[in-house]
PDB file of C-alpha atoms and ligand atoms in Angstrom:
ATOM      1  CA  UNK A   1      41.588  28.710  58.998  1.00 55.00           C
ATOM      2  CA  UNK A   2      44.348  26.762  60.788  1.00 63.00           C
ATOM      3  CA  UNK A   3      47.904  26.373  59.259  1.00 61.00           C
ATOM      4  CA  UNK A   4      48.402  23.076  60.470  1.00 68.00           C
ATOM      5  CA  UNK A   5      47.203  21.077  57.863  1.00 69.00           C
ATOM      6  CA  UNK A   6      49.278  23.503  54.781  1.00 65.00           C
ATOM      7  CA  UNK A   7      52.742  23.030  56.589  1.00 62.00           C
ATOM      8  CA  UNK A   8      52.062  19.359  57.289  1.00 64.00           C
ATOM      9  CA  UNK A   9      51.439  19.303  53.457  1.00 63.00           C
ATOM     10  CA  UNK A  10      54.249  21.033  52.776  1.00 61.00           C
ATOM     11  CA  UNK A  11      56.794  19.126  54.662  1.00 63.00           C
ATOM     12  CA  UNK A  12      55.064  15.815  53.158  1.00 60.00           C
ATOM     13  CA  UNK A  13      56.024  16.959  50.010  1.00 52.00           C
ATOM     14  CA  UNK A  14      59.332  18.582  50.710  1.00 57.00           C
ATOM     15  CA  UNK A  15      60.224  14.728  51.884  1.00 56.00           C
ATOM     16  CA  UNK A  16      58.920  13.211  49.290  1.00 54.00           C
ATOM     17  CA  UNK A  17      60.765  15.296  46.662  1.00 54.00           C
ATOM     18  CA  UNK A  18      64.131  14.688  49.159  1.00 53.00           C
ATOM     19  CA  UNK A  19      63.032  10.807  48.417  1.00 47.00           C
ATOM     20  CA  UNK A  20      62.840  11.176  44.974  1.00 49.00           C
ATOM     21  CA  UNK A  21      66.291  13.092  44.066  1.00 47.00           C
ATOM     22  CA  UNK A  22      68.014  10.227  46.256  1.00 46.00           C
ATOM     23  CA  UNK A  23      66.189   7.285  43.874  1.00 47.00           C
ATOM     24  CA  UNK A  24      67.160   9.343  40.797  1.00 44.00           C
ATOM     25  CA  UNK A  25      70.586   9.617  41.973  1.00 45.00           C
ATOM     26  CA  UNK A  26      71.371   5.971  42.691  1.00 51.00           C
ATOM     27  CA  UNK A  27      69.126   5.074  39.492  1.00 55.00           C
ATOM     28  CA  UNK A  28      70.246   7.284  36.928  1.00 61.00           C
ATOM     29  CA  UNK A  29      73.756   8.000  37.266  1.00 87.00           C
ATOM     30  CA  UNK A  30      75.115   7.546  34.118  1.00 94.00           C
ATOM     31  CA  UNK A  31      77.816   5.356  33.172  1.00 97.00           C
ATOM     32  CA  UNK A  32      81.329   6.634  31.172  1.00 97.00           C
ATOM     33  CA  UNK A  33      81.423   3.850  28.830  1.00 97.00           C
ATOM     34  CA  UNK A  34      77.782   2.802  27.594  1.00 97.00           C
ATOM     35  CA  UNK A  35      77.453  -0.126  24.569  1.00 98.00           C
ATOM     36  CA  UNK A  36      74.656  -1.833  23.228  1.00 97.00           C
ATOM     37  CA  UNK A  37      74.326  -4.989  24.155  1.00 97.00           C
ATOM     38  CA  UNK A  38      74.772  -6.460  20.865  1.00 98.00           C
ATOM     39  CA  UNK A  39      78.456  -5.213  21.166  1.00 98.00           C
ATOM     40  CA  UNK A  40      79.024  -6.348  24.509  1.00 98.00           C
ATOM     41  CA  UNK A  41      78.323  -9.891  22.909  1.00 98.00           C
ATOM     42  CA  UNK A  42      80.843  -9.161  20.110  1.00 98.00           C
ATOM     43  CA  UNK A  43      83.431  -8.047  23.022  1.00 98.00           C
ATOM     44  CA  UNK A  44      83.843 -10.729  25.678  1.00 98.00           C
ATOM     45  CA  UNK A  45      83.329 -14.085  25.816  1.00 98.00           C
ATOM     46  CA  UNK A  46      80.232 -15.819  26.303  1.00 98.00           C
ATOM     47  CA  UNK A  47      81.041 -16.485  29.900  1.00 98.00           C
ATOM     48  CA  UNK A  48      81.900 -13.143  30.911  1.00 98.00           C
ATOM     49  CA  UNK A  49      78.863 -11.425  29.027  1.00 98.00           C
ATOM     50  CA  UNK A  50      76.999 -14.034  30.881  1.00 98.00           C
ATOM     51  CA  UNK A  51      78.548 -12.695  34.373  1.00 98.00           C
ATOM     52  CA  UNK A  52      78.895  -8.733  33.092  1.00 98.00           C
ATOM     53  CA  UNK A  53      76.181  -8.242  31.477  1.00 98.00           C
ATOM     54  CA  UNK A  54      73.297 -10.652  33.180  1.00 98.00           C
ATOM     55  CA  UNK A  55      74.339 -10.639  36.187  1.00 97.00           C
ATOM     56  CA  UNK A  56      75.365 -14.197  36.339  1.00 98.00           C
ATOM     57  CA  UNK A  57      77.176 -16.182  39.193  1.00 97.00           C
ATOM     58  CA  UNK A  58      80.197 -18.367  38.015  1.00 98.00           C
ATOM     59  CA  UNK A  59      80.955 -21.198  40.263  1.00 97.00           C
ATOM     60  CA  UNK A  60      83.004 -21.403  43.121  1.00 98.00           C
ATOM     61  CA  UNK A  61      85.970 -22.469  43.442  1.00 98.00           C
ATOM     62  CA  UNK A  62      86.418 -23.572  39.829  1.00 96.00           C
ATOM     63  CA  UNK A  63      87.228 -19.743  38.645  1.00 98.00           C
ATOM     64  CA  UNK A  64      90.529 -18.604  37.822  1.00 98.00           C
ATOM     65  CA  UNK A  65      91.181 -15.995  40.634  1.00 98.00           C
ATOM     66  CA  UNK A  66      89.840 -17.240  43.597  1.00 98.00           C
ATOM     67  CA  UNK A  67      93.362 -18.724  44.647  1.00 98.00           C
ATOM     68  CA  UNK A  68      95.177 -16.511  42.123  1.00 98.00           C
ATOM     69  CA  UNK A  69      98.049 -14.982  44.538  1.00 97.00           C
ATOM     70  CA  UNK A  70      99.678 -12.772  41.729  1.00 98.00           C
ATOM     71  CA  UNK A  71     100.809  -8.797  42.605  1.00 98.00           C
ATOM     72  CA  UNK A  72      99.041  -6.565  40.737  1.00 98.00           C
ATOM     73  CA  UNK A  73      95.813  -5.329  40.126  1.00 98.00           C
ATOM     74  CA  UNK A  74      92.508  -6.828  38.714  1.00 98.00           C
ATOM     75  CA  UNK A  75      90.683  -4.459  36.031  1.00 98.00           C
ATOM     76  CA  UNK A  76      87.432  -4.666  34.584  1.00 98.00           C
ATOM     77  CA  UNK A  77      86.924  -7.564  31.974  1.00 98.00           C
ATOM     78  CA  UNK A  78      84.691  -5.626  29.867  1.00 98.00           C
ATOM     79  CA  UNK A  79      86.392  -1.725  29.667  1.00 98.00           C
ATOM     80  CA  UNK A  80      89.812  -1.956  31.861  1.00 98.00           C
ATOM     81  CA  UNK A  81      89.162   0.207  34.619  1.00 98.00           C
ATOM     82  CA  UNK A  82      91.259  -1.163  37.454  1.00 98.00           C
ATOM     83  CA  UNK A  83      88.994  -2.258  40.057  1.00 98.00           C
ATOM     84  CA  UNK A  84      90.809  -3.552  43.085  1.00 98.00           C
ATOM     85  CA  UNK A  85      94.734  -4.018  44.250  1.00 98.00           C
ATOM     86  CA  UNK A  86      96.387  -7.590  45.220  1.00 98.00           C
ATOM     87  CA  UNK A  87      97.192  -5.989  48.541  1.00 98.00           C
ATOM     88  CA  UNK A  88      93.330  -5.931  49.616  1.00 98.00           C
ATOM     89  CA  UNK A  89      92.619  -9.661  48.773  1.00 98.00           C
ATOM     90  CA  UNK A  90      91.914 -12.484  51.097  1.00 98.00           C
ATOM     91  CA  UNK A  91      90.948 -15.789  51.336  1.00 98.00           C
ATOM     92  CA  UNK A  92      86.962 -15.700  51.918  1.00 98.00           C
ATOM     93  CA  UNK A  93      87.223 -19.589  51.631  1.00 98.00           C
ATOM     94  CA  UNK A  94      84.001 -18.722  49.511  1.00 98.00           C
ATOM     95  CA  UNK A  95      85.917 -19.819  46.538  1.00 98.00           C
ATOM     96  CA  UNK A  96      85.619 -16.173  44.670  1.00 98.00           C
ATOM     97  CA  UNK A  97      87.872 -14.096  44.572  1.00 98.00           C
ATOM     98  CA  UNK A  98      87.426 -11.374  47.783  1.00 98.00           C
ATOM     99  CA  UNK A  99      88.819  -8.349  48.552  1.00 98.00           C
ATOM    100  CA  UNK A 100      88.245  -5.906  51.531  1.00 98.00           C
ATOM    101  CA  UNK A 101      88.146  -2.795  49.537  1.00 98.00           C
ATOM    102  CA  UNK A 102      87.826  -0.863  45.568  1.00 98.00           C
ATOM    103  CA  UNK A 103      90.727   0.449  44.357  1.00 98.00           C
ATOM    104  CA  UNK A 104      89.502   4.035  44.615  1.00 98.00           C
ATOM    105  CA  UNK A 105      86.175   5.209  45.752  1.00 95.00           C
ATOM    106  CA  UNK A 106      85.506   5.945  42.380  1.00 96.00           C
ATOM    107  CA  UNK A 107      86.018   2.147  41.046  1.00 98.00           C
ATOM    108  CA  UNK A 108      83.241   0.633  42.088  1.00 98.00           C
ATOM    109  CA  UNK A 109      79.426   1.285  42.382  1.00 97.00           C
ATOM    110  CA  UNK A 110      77.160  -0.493  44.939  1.00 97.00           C
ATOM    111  CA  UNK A 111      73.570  -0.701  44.159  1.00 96.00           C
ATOM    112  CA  UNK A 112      70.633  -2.174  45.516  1.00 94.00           C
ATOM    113  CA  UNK A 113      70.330  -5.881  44.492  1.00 94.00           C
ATOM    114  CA  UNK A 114      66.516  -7.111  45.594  1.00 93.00           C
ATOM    115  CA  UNK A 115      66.501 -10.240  43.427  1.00 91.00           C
ATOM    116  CA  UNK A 116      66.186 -13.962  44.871  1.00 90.00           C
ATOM    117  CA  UNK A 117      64.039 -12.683  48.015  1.00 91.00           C
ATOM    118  CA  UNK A 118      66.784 -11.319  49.442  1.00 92.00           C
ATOM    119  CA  UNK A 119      68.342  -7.781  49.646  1.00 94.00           C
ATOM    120  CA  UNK A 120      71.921  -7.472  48.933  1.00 96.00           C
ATOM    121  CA  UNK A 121      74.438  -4.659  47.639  1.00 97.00           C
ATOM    122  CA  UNK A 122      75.501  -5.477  43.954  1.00 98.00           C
ATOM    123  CA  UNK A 123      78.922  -4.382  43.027  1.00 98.00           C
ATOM    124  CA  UNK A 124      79.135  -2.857  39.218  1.00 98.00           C
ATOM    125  CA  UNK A 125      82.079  -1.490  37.808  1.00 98.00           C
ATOM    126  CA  UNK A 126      81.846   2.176  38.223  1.00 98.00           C
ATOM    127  CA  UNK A 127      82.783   2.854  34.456  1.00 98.00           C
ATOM    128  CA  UNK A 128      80.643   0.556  32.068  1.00 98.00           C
ATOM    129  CA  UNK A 129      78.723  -0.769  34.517  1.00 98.00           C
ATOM    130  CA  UNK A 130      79.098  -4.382  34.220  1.00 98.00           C
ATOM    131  CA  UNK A 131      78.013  -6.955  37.086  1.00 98.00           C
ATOM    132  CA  UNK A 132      81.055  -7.796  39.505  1.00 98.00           C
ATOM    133  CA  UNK A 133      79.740  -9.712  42.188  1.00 98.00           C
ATOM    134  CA  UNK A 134      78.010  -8.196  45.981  1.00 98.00           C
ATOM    135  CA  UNK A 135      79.281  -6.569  48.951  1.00 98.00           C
ATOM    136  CA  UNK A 136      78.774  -8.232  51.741  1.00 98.00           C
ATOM    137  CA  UNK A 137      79.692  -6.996  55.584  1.00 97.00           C
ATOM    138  CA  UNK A 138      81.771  -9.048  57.247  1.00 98.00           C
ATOM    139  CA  UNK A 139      84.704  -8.867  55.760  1.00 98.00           C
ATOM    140  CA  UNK A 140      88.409  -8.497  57.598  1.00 98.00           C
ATOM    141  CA  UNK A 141      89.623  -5.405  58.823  1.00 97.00           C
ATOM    142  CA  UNK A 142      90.122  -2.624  58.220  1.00 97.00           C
ATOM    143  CA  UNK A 143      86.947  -1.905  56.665  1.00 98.00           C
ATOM    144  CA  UNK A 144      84.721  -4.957  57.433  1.00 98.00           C
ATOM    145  CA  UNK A 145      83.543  -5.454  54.186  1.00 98.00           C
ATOM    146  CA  UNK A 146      84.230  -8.425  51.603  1.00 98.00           C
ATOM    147  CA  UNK A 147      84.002  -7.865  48.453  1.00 98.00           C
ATOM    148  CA  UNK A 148      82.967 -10.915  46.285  1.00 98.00           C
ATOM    149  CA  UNK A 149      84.141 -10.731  42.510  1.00 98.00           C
ATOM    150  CA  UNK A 150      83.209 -12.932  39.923  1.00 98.00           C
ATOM    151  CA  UNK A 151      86.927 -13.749  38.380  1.00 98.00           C
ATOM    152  CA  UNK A 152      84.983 -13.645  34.653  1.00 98.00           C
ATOM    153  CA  UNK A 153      84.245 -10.009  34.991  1.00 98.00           C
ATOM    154  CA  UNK A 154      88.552  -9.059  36.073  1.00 98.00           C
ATOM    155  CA  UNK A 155      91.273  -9.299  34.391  1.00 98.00           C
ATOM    156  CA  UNK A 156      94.883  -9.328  36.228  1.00 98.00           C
ATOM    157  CA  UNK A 157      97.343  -6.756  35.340  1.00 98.00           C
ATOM    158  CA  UNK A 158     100.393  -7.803  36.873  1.00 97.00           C
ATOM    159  CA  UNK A 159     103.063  -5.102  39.140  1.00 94.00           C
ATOM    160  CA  UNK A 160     105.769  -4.339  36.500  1.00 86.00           C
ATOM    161  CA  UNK A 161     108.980  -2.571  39.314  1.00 73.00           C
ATOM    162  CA  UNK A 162     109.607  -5.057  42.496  1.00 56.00           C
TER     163      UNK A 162
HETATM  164 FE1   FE B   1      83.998  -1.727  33.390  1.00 56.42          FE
END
């Protein structure tokens, strides 16, 4: 008998397992702060559980941060993680709020986003998991990236020493 078809087997499944633990990973990595969403409601405002929690779109330009040149840094709406720093925002001239980078590598979680026919990389908040906006790639330097926030789902905590 011939080994050929075994190994080919094998490394099938070997890849398909590999497959697997990545979808799991991206999928099922569970978030700090977890609520039901009947208190999410009671917590934020209709417009930001709109944004935060179904993944809704405010409109441009008529959003409180996209001009918003305050020092500081913008937390999550819904559980207060800070998110991104003043330092890293720019004017998109999308009318949201943009920023080239998170705060930390741990502040924010990109997902796939494969809704409206088109594939795109959601940003959640890394802590409760609450819709931010998408992360798109051609942003300023130096990471090339642009970051576009929803102003419902930040708040602005604003630098206290000068
Ligand atoms: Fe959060």
């Amino acid at each position: 008998m011939n080994l050929k078809r075994p190994l080919v087997l094998l490394a099938a499944c070997l890849m398909l397992a590999a497959c697997d633990e990545k979808t799991k990973e991206e999928t099922e990595m569970p978030y700090e702060i977890t609520k039901t969403e009947a208190e999410w409601k009671k917590l934020l405002t209709p417009e930001q559980y709109r944004v935060l929690r179904e993944k809704g779109t405010e409109p441009s330009f008529s959003n409180q941060y996209h001009d918003f040149k305050g020092q500081g840094t913008y937390v999550c709406a819904a559980c207060g993680l800070p998110l991104f720093d003043s330092e890293t925002k720019f004017d998109s001239g999308t009318g949201w709020p943009s920023y080239y980078q998170p705060l930390t590598e741990k502040s924010v979680r990109a997902k796939d986003d494969r809704s409206f026919f088109m594939v795109r990389t959601e940003a959640v908040c890394n802590r409760c998991g609450g819709h931010l906006g998408h992360v798109f790639d051609d942003g300023p330097k130096p990471t090339g990236l642009r970051y576009c926030i929803n102003s419902a789902s930040l708040d602005f905590v604003e630098k206290k020493d000068k």
